[in-house]
Amino acid sequence: MELADYEVIGERVEDHQEYVTYDWEWSEGDTGPAGFEKRGITGLAIRKYDSSLCTGCSVQYNPMLILFSSAFKGEPFPKVEVVSGKQQLAADGFENTVLFGKCACHFNKNNPNIKKAIQLWGCPPDLEKFVEVLANEGIKCDYNEYVRFRHYLFGRYKESEGFNLADWSVK
Ligand code: SF4
């Protein structure tokens, strides 16, 4: 993995190095991505992921957001909070608390703030199970919405000049 082990042709890599900071814009009240606020989604507080969320749950986090987004039909969510990772404690004042992943389930096991826990024990949680469990609470997520999103992402590359799917395939 050392740059020195590769033959580099063309411009020098060092000339194009820069540190890039990236953050996902969240609402001021820590209730979800800024885009949720713009869409008018209310009754839902998804606490922003922190550094205790490891790879497994990180991979599922974005799909989880898309699934919640798919369940929004213009009506407020029924006072739902979502916590994840190893250090987020659920707050008071919610009807339902989604504990996303076994770490959040363990960490909130005896949390007196929780009125009704929706536990997703997986490590990481399974998305189809997520859809099923939330449907039982009247929150109808559409898994196909997530599939459509993946297709949309893929489509963006497909149209780019020079993209060849075979370059990204493992043989
Ligand atoms: S539930 Fe598993 S994947 Fe998620 S944060 Fe905990 S250890 Fe990581």
Short mmCIF file of N, CA and C and ligand atoms in Angstrom, two decimals:
data_model
loop_
_atom_site.label_atom_id
_atom_site.label_comp_id
_atom_site.label_asym_id
_atom_site.label_seq_id
_atom_site.Cartn_x
_atom_site.Cartn_y
_atom_site.Cartn_z
N MET A 1 0.82 -1.22 0.00
CA MET A 1 0.00 0.00 0.00
C MET A 1 0.85 1.27 0.00
N GLU A 2 2.13 1.13 -0.27
CA GLU A 2 3.00 2.31 -0.32
C GLU A 2 3.01 2.87 -1.73
N LEU A 3 2.90 4.18 -1.83
CA LEU A 3 2.91 4.81 -3.14
C LEU A 3 4.20 4.49 -3.90
N ALA A 4 5.29 4.36 -3.14
CA ALA A 4 6.59 4.09 -3.77
C ALA A 4 6.61 2.74 -4.50
N ASP A 5 5.68 1.87 -4.15
CA ASP A 5 5.65 0.54 -4.79
C ASP A 5 4.97 0.57 -6.16
N TYR A 6 4.47 1.72 -6.55
CA TYR A 6 3.73 1.79 -7.81
C TYR A 6 4.47 2.63 -8.83
N GLU A 7 4.27 2.29 -10.06
CA GLU A 7 4.80 3.13 -11.12
C GLU A 7 3.73 4.17 -11.44
N VAL A 8 4.05 5.41 -11.21
CA VAL A 8 3.07 6.48 -11.44
C VAL A 8 3.45 7.21 -12.72
N ILE A 9 2.50 7.32 -13.62
CA ILE A 9 2.78 8.05 -14.85
C ILE A 9 1.90 9.30 -14.89
N GLY A 10 2.30 10.27 -15.65
CA GLY A 10 1.51 11.50 -15.72
C GLY A 10 1.89 12.44 -14.61
N GLU A 11 0.90 13.17 -14.06
CA GLU A 11 1.19 14.19 -13.05
C GLU A 11 1.56 13.56 -11.72
N ARG A 12 2.26 14.34 -10.88
CA ARG A 12 2.67 13.84 -9.56
C ARG A 12 1.48 13.82 -8.61
N VAL A 13 1.31 12.70 -7.93
CA VAL A 13 0.19 12.58 -6.99
C VAL A 13 0.28 13.65 -5.90
N GLU A 14 1.49 13.90 -5.44
CA GLU A 14 1.70 14.87 -4.34
C GLU A 14 1.14 16.25 -4.68
N ASP A 15 1.16 16.59 -5.97
CA ASP A 15 0.66 17.91 -6.36
C ASP A 15 -0.85 18.02 -6.21
N HIS A 16 -1.49 16.90 -6.02
CA HIS A 16 -2.95 16.92 -5.96
C HIS A 16 -3.49 16.46 -4.61
N GLN A 17 -2.57 16.35 -3.65
CA GLN A 17 -3.00 15.91 -2.33
C GLN A 17 -3.65 17.06 -1.58
N GLU A 18 -4.76 16.79 -0.94
CA GLU A 18 -5.31 17.79 -0.02
C GLU A 18 -6.17 17.08 1.01
N TYR A 19 -6.24 17.70 2.17
CA TYR A 19 -7.06 17.13 3.22
C TYR A 19 -8.50 17.60 3.01
N VAL A 20 -9.40 16.66 2.96
CA VAL A 20 -10.78 17.02 2.68
C VAL A 20 -11.63 16.74 3.93
N THR A 21 -12.27 17.76 4.41
CA THR A 21 -13.18 17.51 5.55
C THR A 21 -14.57 17.29 4.98
N TYR A 22 -15.26 16.39 5.60
CA TYR A 22 -16.60 16.11 5.12
C TYR A 22 -17.53 15.92 6.32
N ASP A 23 -18.65 16.52 6.26
CA ASP A 23 -19.62 16.28 7.32
C ASP A 23 -21.00 16.27 6.69
N TRP A 24 -21.86 15.55 7.30
CA TRP A 24 -23.21 15.45 6.81
C TRP A 24 -24.06 16.45 7.59
N GLU A 25 -24.67 17.36 6.87
CA GLU A 25 -25.39 18.43 7.55
C GLU A 25 -26.62 17.90 8.28
N TRP A 26 -26.70 18.26 9.54
CA TRP A 26 -27.78 17.78 10.41
C TRP A 26 -28.60 18.95 10.92
N SER A 27 -29.80 18.70 11.36
CA SER A 27 -30.62 19.81 11.88
C SER A 27 -30.03 20.33 13.19
N GLU A 28 -30.31 21.58 13.50
CA GLU A 28 -29.76 22.18 14.71
C GLU A 28 -30.20 21.45 15.96
N GLY A 29 -31.42 20.96 15.94
CA GLY A 29 -31.95 20.27 17.12
C GLY A 29 -31.57 18.80 17.17
N ASP A 30 -30.67 18.37 16.29
CA ASP A 30 -30.23 16.97 16.22
C ASP A 30 -31.41 16.01 16.00
N THR A 31 -32.26 16.39 15.05
CA THR A 31 -33.44 15.55 14.79
C THR A 31 -33.35 14.79 13.47
N GLY A 32 -32.25 14.98 12.75
CA GLY A 32 -32.11 14.25 11.50
C GLY A 32 -31.33 15.07 10.48
N PRO A 33 -31.07 14.47 9.32
CA PRO A 33 -30.35 15.21 8.28
C PRO A 33 -31.09 16.49 7.91
N ALA A 34 -30.34 17.50 7.50
CA ALA A 34 -30.95 18.77 7.13
C ALA A 34 -32.03 18.57 6.06
N GLY A 35 -31.81 17.62 5.18
CA GLY A 35 -32.78 17.36 4.10
C GLY A 35 -34.14 16.92 4.64
N PHE A 36 -34.15 16.24 5.77
CA PHE A 36 -35.42 15.82 6.37
C PHE A 36 -36.22 17.05 6.79
N GLU A 37 -35.50 17.99 7.36
CA GLU A 37 -36.15 19.23 7.83
C GLU A 37 -36.75 19.96 6.62
N LYS A 38 -35.97 20.00 5.53
CA LYS A 38 -36.45 20.71 4.32
C LYS A 38 -37.70 20.05 3.77
N ARG A 39 -37.79 18.73 3.92
CA ARG A 39 -38.98 18.02 3.41
C ARG A 39 -40.17 18.17 4.34
N GLY A 40 -39.95 18.74 5.50
CA GLY A 40 -41.05 18.94 6.45
C GLY A 40 -41.32 17.71 7.31
N ILE A 41 -40.33 16.85 7.45
CA ILE A 41 -40.51 15.65 8.28
C ILE A 41 -40.47 16.06 9.75
N THR A 42 -41.50 15.71 10.47
CA THR A 42 -41.55 16.01 11.91
C THR A 42 -41.95 14.76 12.67
N GLY A 43 -41.88 14.85 14.00
CA GLY A 43 -42.25 13.71 14.84
C GLY A 43 -41.19 12.64 14.87
N LEU A 44 -40.03 12.96 14.33
CA LEU A 44 -38.96 11.97 14.23
C LEU A 44 -37.65 12.65 14.63
N ALA A 45 -36.91 12.00 15.52
CA ALA A 45 -35.61 12.55 15.93
C ALA A 45 -34.55 11.47 15.77
N ILE A 46 -33.83 11.55 14.68
CA ILE A 46 -32.73 10.60 14.46
C ILE A 46 -31.46 11.28 14.94
N ARG A 47 -30.90 10.79 16.02
CA ARG A 47 -29.71 11.42 16.59
C ARG A 47 -28.51 11.13 15.70
N LYS A 48 -27.74 12.15 15.47
CA LYS A 48 -26.63 12.01 14.53
C LYS A 48 -25.62 10.97 15.02
N TYR A 49 -25.20 10.10 14.11
CA TYR A 49 -24.19 9.07 14.40
C TYR A 49 -22.97 9.73 15.06
N ASP A 50 -22.30 9.00 15.90
CA ASP A 50 -21.05 9.52 16.48
C ASP A 50 -19.93 8.52 16.21
N SER A 51 -18.77 8.83 16.77
CA SER A 51 -17.58 8.03 16.44
C SER A 51 -17.62 6.63 17.06
N SER A 52 -18.63 6.35 17.89
CA SER A 52 -18.71 5.01 18.47
C SER A 52 -19.45 4.04 17.54
N LEU A 53 -19.98 4.56 16.46
CA LEU A 53 -20.69 3.71 15.50
C LEU A 53 -19.63 3.03 14.63
N CYS A 54 -19.56 1.72 14.67
CA CYS A 54 -18.49 1.08 13.89
C CYS A 54 -18.98 0.72 12.49
N THR A 55 -18.10 0.10 11.73
CA THR A 55 -18.34 -0.08 10.30
C THR A 55 -19.68 -0.71 9.97
N GLY A 56 -20.04 -1.77 10.69
CA GLY A 56 -21.28 -2.48 10.35
C GLY A 56 -22.49 -1.57 10.36
N CYS A 57 -22.67 -0.85 11.46
CA CYS A 57 -23.84 0.04 11.56
C CYS A 57 -23.69 1.25 10.65
N SER A 58 -22.46 1.67 10.40
CA SER A 58 -22.26 2.81 9.49
C SER A 58 -22.79 2.47 8.11
N VAL A 59 -22.54 1.25 7.67
CA VAL A 59 -23.01 0.83 6.35
C VAL A 59 -24.54 0.83 6.29
N GLN A 60 -25.17 0.50 7.38
CA GLN A 60 -26.63 0.42 7.40
C GLN A 60 -27.29 1.77 7.70
N TYR A 61 -26.50 2.72 8.08
CA TYR A 61 -27.07 3.99 8.56
C TYR A 61 -27.77 4.77 7.45
N ASN A 62 -27.09 4.90 6.34
CA ASN A 62 -27.70 5.64 5.23
C ASN A 62 -28.97 4.94 4.71
N PRO A 63 -28.92 3.61 4.50
CA PRO A 63 -30.17 2.93 4.12
C PRO A 63 -31.28 3.15 5.14
N MET A 64 -30.91 3.17 6.41
CA MET A 64 -31.93 3.39 7.45
C MET A 64 -32.60 4.75 7.25
N LEU A 65 -31.80 5.77 6.92
CA LEU A 65 -32.36 7.10 6.68
C LEU A 65 -33.31 7.09 5.48
N ILE A 66 -32.88 6.39 4.44
CA ILE A 66 -33.72 6.34 3.23
C ILE A 66 -35.03 5.61 3.54
N LEU A 67 -34.96 4.59 4.34
CA LEU A 67 -36.18 3.86 4.69
C LEU A 67 -37.13 4.74 5.50
N PHE A 68 -36.58 5.49 6.43
CA PHE A 68 -37.44 6.40 7.19
C PHE A 68 -38.06 7.44 6.24
N SER A 69 -37.23 7.94 5.35
CA SER A 69 -37.72 8.93 4.41
C SER A 69 -38.87 8.36 3.57
N SER A 70 -38.74 7.09 3.20
CA SER A 70 -39.79 6.46 2.37
C SER A 70 -41.11 6.32 3.13
N ALA A 71 -41.03 6.31 4.45
CA ALA A 71 -42.25 6.15 5.26
C ALA A 71 -42.99 7.46 5.45
N PHE A 72 -42.36 8.55 5.02
CA PHE A 72 -43.00 9.86 5.22
C PHE A 72 -44.00 10.14 4.11
N LYS A 73 -45.25 10.30 4.53
CA LYS A 73 -46.31 10.55 3.54
C LYS A 73 -47.01 11.89 3.82
N GLY A 74 -46.27 12.77 4.47
CA GLY A 74 -46.83 14.09 4.73
C GLY A 74 -47.33 14.25 6.16
N GLU A 75 -47.53 13.13 6.85
CA GLU A 75 -48.00 13.19 8.23
C GLU A 75 -46.81 13.10 9.19
N PRO A 76 -46.89 13.73 10.36
CA PRO A 76 -45.78 13.61 11.31
C PRO A 76 -45.60 12.14 11.77
N PHE A 77 -44.39 11.78 12.07
CA PHE A 77 -44.14 10.46 12.65
C PHE A 77 -44.68 10.46 14.09
N PRO A 78 -45.00 9.27 14.61
CA PRO A 78 -45.60 9.22 15.96
C PRO A 78 -44.59 9.36 17.09
N LYS A 79 -43.90 10.49 17.14
CA LYS A 79 -42.92 10.80 18.20
C LYS A 79 -41.91 9.67 18.36
N VAL A 80 -41.07 9.55 17.37
CA VAL A 80 -40.09 8.47 17.34
C VAL A 80 -38.68 9.04 17.49
N GLU A 81 -37.89 8.42 18.34
CA GLU A 81 -36.49 8.79 18.45
C GLU A 81 -35.64 7.58 18.02
N VAL A 82 -34.50 7.87 17.38
CA VAL A 82 -33.60 6.80 16.96
C VAL A 82 -32.22 7.06 17.54
N VAL A 83 -31.70 6.10 18.27
CA VAL A 83 -30.33 6.23 18.77
C VAL A 83 -29.51 5.04 18.27
N SER A 84 -28.21 5.26 18.19
CA SER A 84 -27.34 4.22 17.65
C SER A 84 -25.98 4.30 18.35
N GLY A 85 -25.16 3.32 18.07
CA GLY A 85 -23.79 3.32 18.61
C GLY A 85 -23.73 2.97 20.09
N LYS A 86 -22.58 3.31 20.68
CA LYS A 86 -22.29 2.82 22.04
C LYS A 86 -22.43 3.87 23.12
N GLN A 87 -22.87 5.09 22.75
CA GLN A 87 -22.92 6.12 23.79
C GLN A 87 -24.10 7.08 23.69
N GLN A 88 -25.11 6.72 22.92
CA GLN A 88 -26.28 7.60 22.83
C GLN A 88 -27.39 7.09 23.74
N LEU A 89 -27.76 7.94 24.68
CA LEU A 89 -28.86 7.59 25.58
C LEU A 89 -30.15 8.21 25.06
N ALA A 90 -31.18 7.40 24.99
CA ALA A 90 -32.47 7.91 24.50
C ALA A 90 -33.00 8.97 25.46
N ALA A 91 -33.71 9.94 24.88
CA ALA A 91 -34.25 11.05 25.68
C ALA A 91 -35.67 10.75 26.12
N ASP A 92 -36.13 11.61 26.99
CA ASP A 92 -37.50 11.54 27.47
C ASP A 92 -38.43 12.18 26.43
N GLY A 93 -39.71 11.86 26.47
CA GLY A 93 -40.69 12.60 25.66
C GLY A 93 -41.03 11.98 24.33
N PHE A 94 -40.62 10.73 24.11
CA PHE A 94 -40.96 10.06 22.85
C PHE A 94 -41.86 8.85 23.12
N GLU A 95 -42.72 8.58 22.16
CA GLU A 95 -43.61 7.41 22.30
C GLU A 95 -42.87 6.12 21.96
N ASN A 96 -41.98 6.23 20.97
CA ASN A 96 -41.23 5.05 20.50
C ASN A 96 -39.76 5.39 20.39
N THR A 97 -38.92 4.47 20.82
CA THR A 97 -37.48 4.67 20.69
C THR A 97 -36.87 3.52 19.93
N VAL A 98 -36.31 3.84 18.79
CA VAL A 98 -35.65 2.80 17.99
C VAL A 98 -34.21 2.69 18.45
N LEU A 99 -33.84 1.49 18.89
CA LEU A 99 -32.47 1.23 19.33
C LEU A 99 -31.79 0.51 18.18
N PHE A 100 -31.00 1.26 17.44
CA PHE A 100 -30.46 0.76 16.17
C PHE A 100 -29.14 0.02 16.41
N GLY A 101 -29.23 -1.30 16.48
CA GLY A 101 -28.03 -2.12 16.69
C GLY A 101 -27.92 -2.60 18.12
N LYS A 102 -27.21 -3.70 18.27
CA LYS A 102 -27.13 -4.31 19.61
C LYS A 102 -26.45 -3.41 20.64
N CYS A 103 -25.52 -2.56 20.19
CA CYS A 103 -24.85 -1.66 21.14
C CYS A 103 -25.85 -0.69 21.76
N ALA A 104 -26.69 -0.11 20.90
CA ALA A 104 -27.70 0.84 21.40
C ALA A 104 -28.69 0.11 22.30
N CYS A 105 -29.01 -1.13 21.97
CA CYS A 105 -29.93 -1.93 22.80
C CYS A 105 -29.32 -2.13 24.19
N HIS A 106 -28.05 -2.54 24.23
CA HIS A 106 -27.39 -2.77 25.52
C HIS A 106 -27.29 -1.47 26.32
N PHE A 107 -26.84 -0.43 25.65
CA PHE A 107 -26.57 0.82 26.36
C PHE A 107 -27.84 1.43 26.96
N ASN A 108 -28.99 1.13 26.35
CA ASN A 108 -30.26 1.72 26.81
C ASN A 108 -31.15 0.73 27.54
N LYS A 109 -30.56 -0.39 27.93
CA LYS A 109 -31.36 -1.47 28.51
C LYS A 109 -32.21 -0.99 29.70
N ASN A 110 -31.62 -0.23 30.58
CA ASN A 110 -32.37 0.22 31.77
C ASN A 110 -32.63 1.72 31.73
N ASN A 111 -32.76 2.25 30.55
CA ASN A 111 -32.98 3.69 30.43
C ASN A 111 -34.44 4.02 30.77
N PRO A 112 -34.66 4.73 31.88
CA PRO A 112 -36.04 5.03 32.29
C PRO A 112 -36.78 6.00 31.38
N ASN A 113 -36.05 6.68 30.50
CA ASN A 113 -36.69 7.63 29.58
C ASN A 113 -37.54 6.93 28.53
N ILE A 114 -37.24 5.67 28.30
CA ILE A 114 -37.89 5.00 27.16
C ILE A 114 -39.28 4.49 27.53
N LYS A 115 -40.23 4.95 26.71
CA LYS A 115 -41.61 4.51 26.92
C LYS A 115 -41.82 3.17 26.23
N LYS A 116 -41.49 3.12 24.96
CA LYS A 116 -41.59 1.87 24.22
C LYS A 116 -40.34 1.68 23.37
N ALA A 117 -39.60 0.63 23.64
CA ALA A 117 -38.36 0.40 22.88
C ALA A 117 -38.64 -0.46 21.66
N ILE A 118 -38.10 -0.02 20.54
CA ILE A 118 -38.13 -0.85 19.32
C ILE A 118 -36.69 -1.31 19.13
N GLN A 119 -36.43 -2.52 19.54
CA GLN A 119 -35.05 -2.99 19.57
C GLN A 119 -34.65 -3.68 18.27
N LEU A 120 -33.55 -3.25 17.74
CA LEU A 120 -33.00 -3.92 16.56
C LEU A 120 -31.64 -4.48 16.98
N TRP A 121 -31.67 -5.73 17.35
CA TRP A 121 -30.52 -6.32 18.02
C TRP A 121 -29.35 -6.69 17.11
N GLY A 122 -29.53 -6.63 15.83
CA GLY A 122 -28.46 -7.12 14.95
C GLY A 122 -27.14 -6.39 15.13
N CYS A 123 -26.11 -6.98 14.62
CA CYS A 123 -24.77 -6.39 14.69
C CYS A 123 -24.09 -6.58 13.33
N PRO A 124 -24.47 -5.73 12.36
CA PRO A 124 -25.42 -4.62 12.45
C PRO A 124 -26.86 -5.11 12.24
N PRO A 125 -27.84 -4.23 12.42
CA PRO A 125 -29.23 -4.65 12.21
C PRO A 125 -29.51 -5.00 10.76
N ASP A 126 -30.42 -5.92 10.59
CA ASP A 126 -30.81 -6.34 9.24
C ASP A 126 -31.90 -5.38 8.72
N LEU A 127 -31.75 -4.92 7.49
CA LEU A 127 -32.68 -3.89 6.99
C LEU A 127 -34.08 -4.43 6.71
N GLU A 128 -34.15 -5.66 6.26
CA GLU A 128 -35.49 -6.20 5.99
C GLU A 128 -36.24 -6.39 7.30
N LYS A 129 -35.49 -6.79 8.32
CA LYS A 129 -36.07 -6.93 9.66
C LYS A 129 -36.52 -5.54 10.16
N PHE A 130 -35.70 -4.56 9.88
CA PHE A 130 -36.01 -3.18 10.25
C PHE A 130 -37.37 -2.77 9.68
N VAL A 131 -37.56 -3.04 8.39
CA VAL A 131 -38.82 -2.70 7.72
C VAL A 131 -39.98 -3.43 8.40
N GLU A 132 -39.77 -4.69 8.68
CA GLU A 132 -40.82 -5.53 9.28
C GLU A 132 -41.19 -5.03 10.69
N VAL A 133 -40.17 -4.76 11.50
CA VAL A 133 -40.41 -4.33 12.88
C VAL A 133 -41.12 -2.97 12.90
N LEU A 134 -40.68 -2.06 12.05
CA LEU A 134 -41.32 -0.73 12.04
C LEU A 134 -42.75 -0.80 11.50
N ALA A 135 -42.98 -1.70 10.57
CA ALA A 135 -44.34 -1.86 10.04
C ALA A 135 -45.29 -2.26 11.16
N ASN A 136 -44.81 -3.07 12.09
CA ASN A 136 -45.64 -3.47 13.23
C ASN A 136 -46.02 -2.28 14.10
N GLU A 137 -45.24 -1.21 13.99
CA GLU A 137 -45.54 0.00 14.76
C GLU A 137 -46.28 1.03 13.91
N GLY A 138 -46.68 0.62 12.72
CA GLY A 138 -47.45 1.52 11.85
C GLY A 138 -46.58 2.43 11.01
N ILE A 139 -45.27 2.20 10.99
CA ILE A 139 -44.36 3.02 10.17
C ILE A 139 -43.99 2.19 8.95
N LYS A 140 -44.57 2.57 7.83
CA LYS A 140 -44.45 1.74 6.62
C LYS A 140 -43.29 2.20 5.74
N CYS A 141 -42.17 1.56 5.90
CA CYS A 141 -41.01 1.88 5.06
C CYS A 141 -41.09 1.04 3.78
N ASP A 142 -40.53 1.59 2.72
CA ASP A 142 -40.56 0.87 1.45
C ASP A 142 -39.12 0.49 1.08
N TYR A 143 -38.83 -0.79 1.20
CA TYR A 143 -37.47 -1.27 0.92
C TYR A 143 -37.06 -0.97 -0.53
N ASN A 144 -38.04 -0.99 -1.43
CA ASN A 144 -37.74 -0.72 -2.84
C ASN A 144 -37.21 0.69 -3.06
N GLU A 145 -37.57 1.56 -2.14
CA GLU A 145 -37.07 2.94 -2.24
C GLU A 145 -35.54 2.94 -2.11
N TYR A 146 -35.05 2.10 -1.23
CA TYR A 146 -33.60 1.99 -1.06
C TYR A 146 -32.97 1.39 -2.32
N VAL A 147 -33.62 0.38 -2.87
CA VAL A 147 -33.12 -0.25 -4.10
C VAL A 147 -33.06 0.78 -5.23
N ARG A 148 -34.12 1.59 -5.31
CA ARG A 148 -34.16 2.63 -6.34
C ARG A 148 -33.01 3.62 -6.16
N PHE A 149 -32.73 3.95 -4.91
CA PHE A 149 -31.64 4.88 -4.61
C PHE A 149 -30.31 4.32 -5.10
N ARG A 150 -30.07 3.04 -4.86
CA ARG A 150 -28.83 2.41 -5.31
C ARG A 150 -28.74 2.44 -6.84
N HIS A 151 -29.87 2.19 -7.48
CA HIS A 151 -29.88 2.22 -8.94
C HIS A 151 -29.58 3.64 -9.45
N TYR A 152 -30.13 4.60 -8.73
CA TYR A 152 -29.89 6.00 -9.11
C TYR A 152 -28.39 6.31 -9.03
N LEU A 153 -27.73 5.88 -7.93
CA LEU A 153 -26.30 6.12 -7.78
C LEU A 153 -25.53 5.45 -8.90
N PHE A 154 -25.89 4.20 -9.15
CA PHE A 154 -25.20 3.45 -10.19
C PHE A 154 -25.38 4.14 -11.54
N GLY A 155 -26.60 4.61 -11.79
CA GLY A 155 -26.90 5.26 -13.06
C GLY A 155 -26.04 6.49 -13.30
N ARG A 156 -25.70 7.18 -12.23
CA ARG A 156 -24.88 8.39 -12.39
C ARG A 156 -23.51 8.05 -12.96
N TYR A 157 -22.96 6.92 -12.52
CA TYR A 157 -21.64 6.51 -13.02
C TYR A 157 -21.75 5.91 -14.42
N LYS A 158 -22.83 5.19 -14.60
CA LYS A 158 -23.02 4.51 -15.88
C LYS A 158 -22.97 5.49 -17.05
N GLU A 159 -23.49 6.68 -16.78
CA GLU A 159 -23.52 7.66 -17.86
C GLU A 159 -22.19 8.39 -18.04
N SER A 160 -21.25 8.17 -17.12
CA SER A 160 -19.98 8.88 -17.23
C SER A 160 -19.10 8.25 -18.29
N GLU A 161 -18.45 9.12 -19.01
CA GLU A 161 -17.54 8.65 -20.05
C GLU A 161 -16.40 7.89 -19.39
N GLY A 162 -16.07 6.76 -19.92
CA GLY A 162 -14.93 6.00 -19.39
C GLY A 162 -15.31 5.02 -18.30
N PHE A 163 -16.58 4.99 -17.90
CA PHE A 163 -16.96 4.03 -16.87
C PHE A 163 -17.14 2.66 -17.48
N ASN A 164 -16.50 1.70 -16.87
CA ASN A 164 -16.63 0.33 -17.35
C ASN A 164 -16.88 -0.57 -16.13
N LEU A 165 -18.04 -1.18 -16.09
CA LEU A 165 -18.41 -1.96 -14.92
C LEU A 165 -17.37 -3.05 -14.63
N ALA A 166 -16.77 -3.58 -15.68
CA ALA A 166 -15.80 -4.66 -15.50
C ALA A 166 -14.60 -4.21 -14.65
N ASP A 167 -14.31 -2.89 -14.67
CA ASP A 167 -13.20 -2.38 -13.85
C ASP A 167 -13.51 -2.50 -12.37
N TRP A 168 -14.76 -2.67 -12.03
CA TRP A 168 -15.18 -2.68 -10.64
C TRP A 168 -15.68 -4.05 -10.20
N SER A 169 -15.37 -5.05 -10.97
CA SER A 169 -15.83 -6.40 -10.66
C SER A 169 -14.68 -7.21 -10.07
N VAL A 170 -15.02 -8.06 -9.14
CA VAL A 170 -14.02 -8.94 -8.54
C VAL A 170 -14.15 -10.29 -9.23
N LYS A 171 -13.04 -10.76 -9.78
CA LYS A 171 -13.12 -12.04 -10.50
C LYS A 171 -12.68 -13.17 -9.60
S1 SF4 B 1 -24.17 -3.08 16.80
FE1 SF4 B 1 -22.35 -4.04 15.97
S2 SF4 B 1 -21.98 -2.94 14.07
FE2 SF4 B 1 -23.33 -1.67 15.31
S3 SF4 B 1 -22.02 -0.27 16.46
FE3 SF4 B 1 -22.40 -2.09 17.73
S4 SF4 B 1 -20.66 -3.46 17.32
FE4 SF4 B 1 -20.76 -1.93 15.68
#
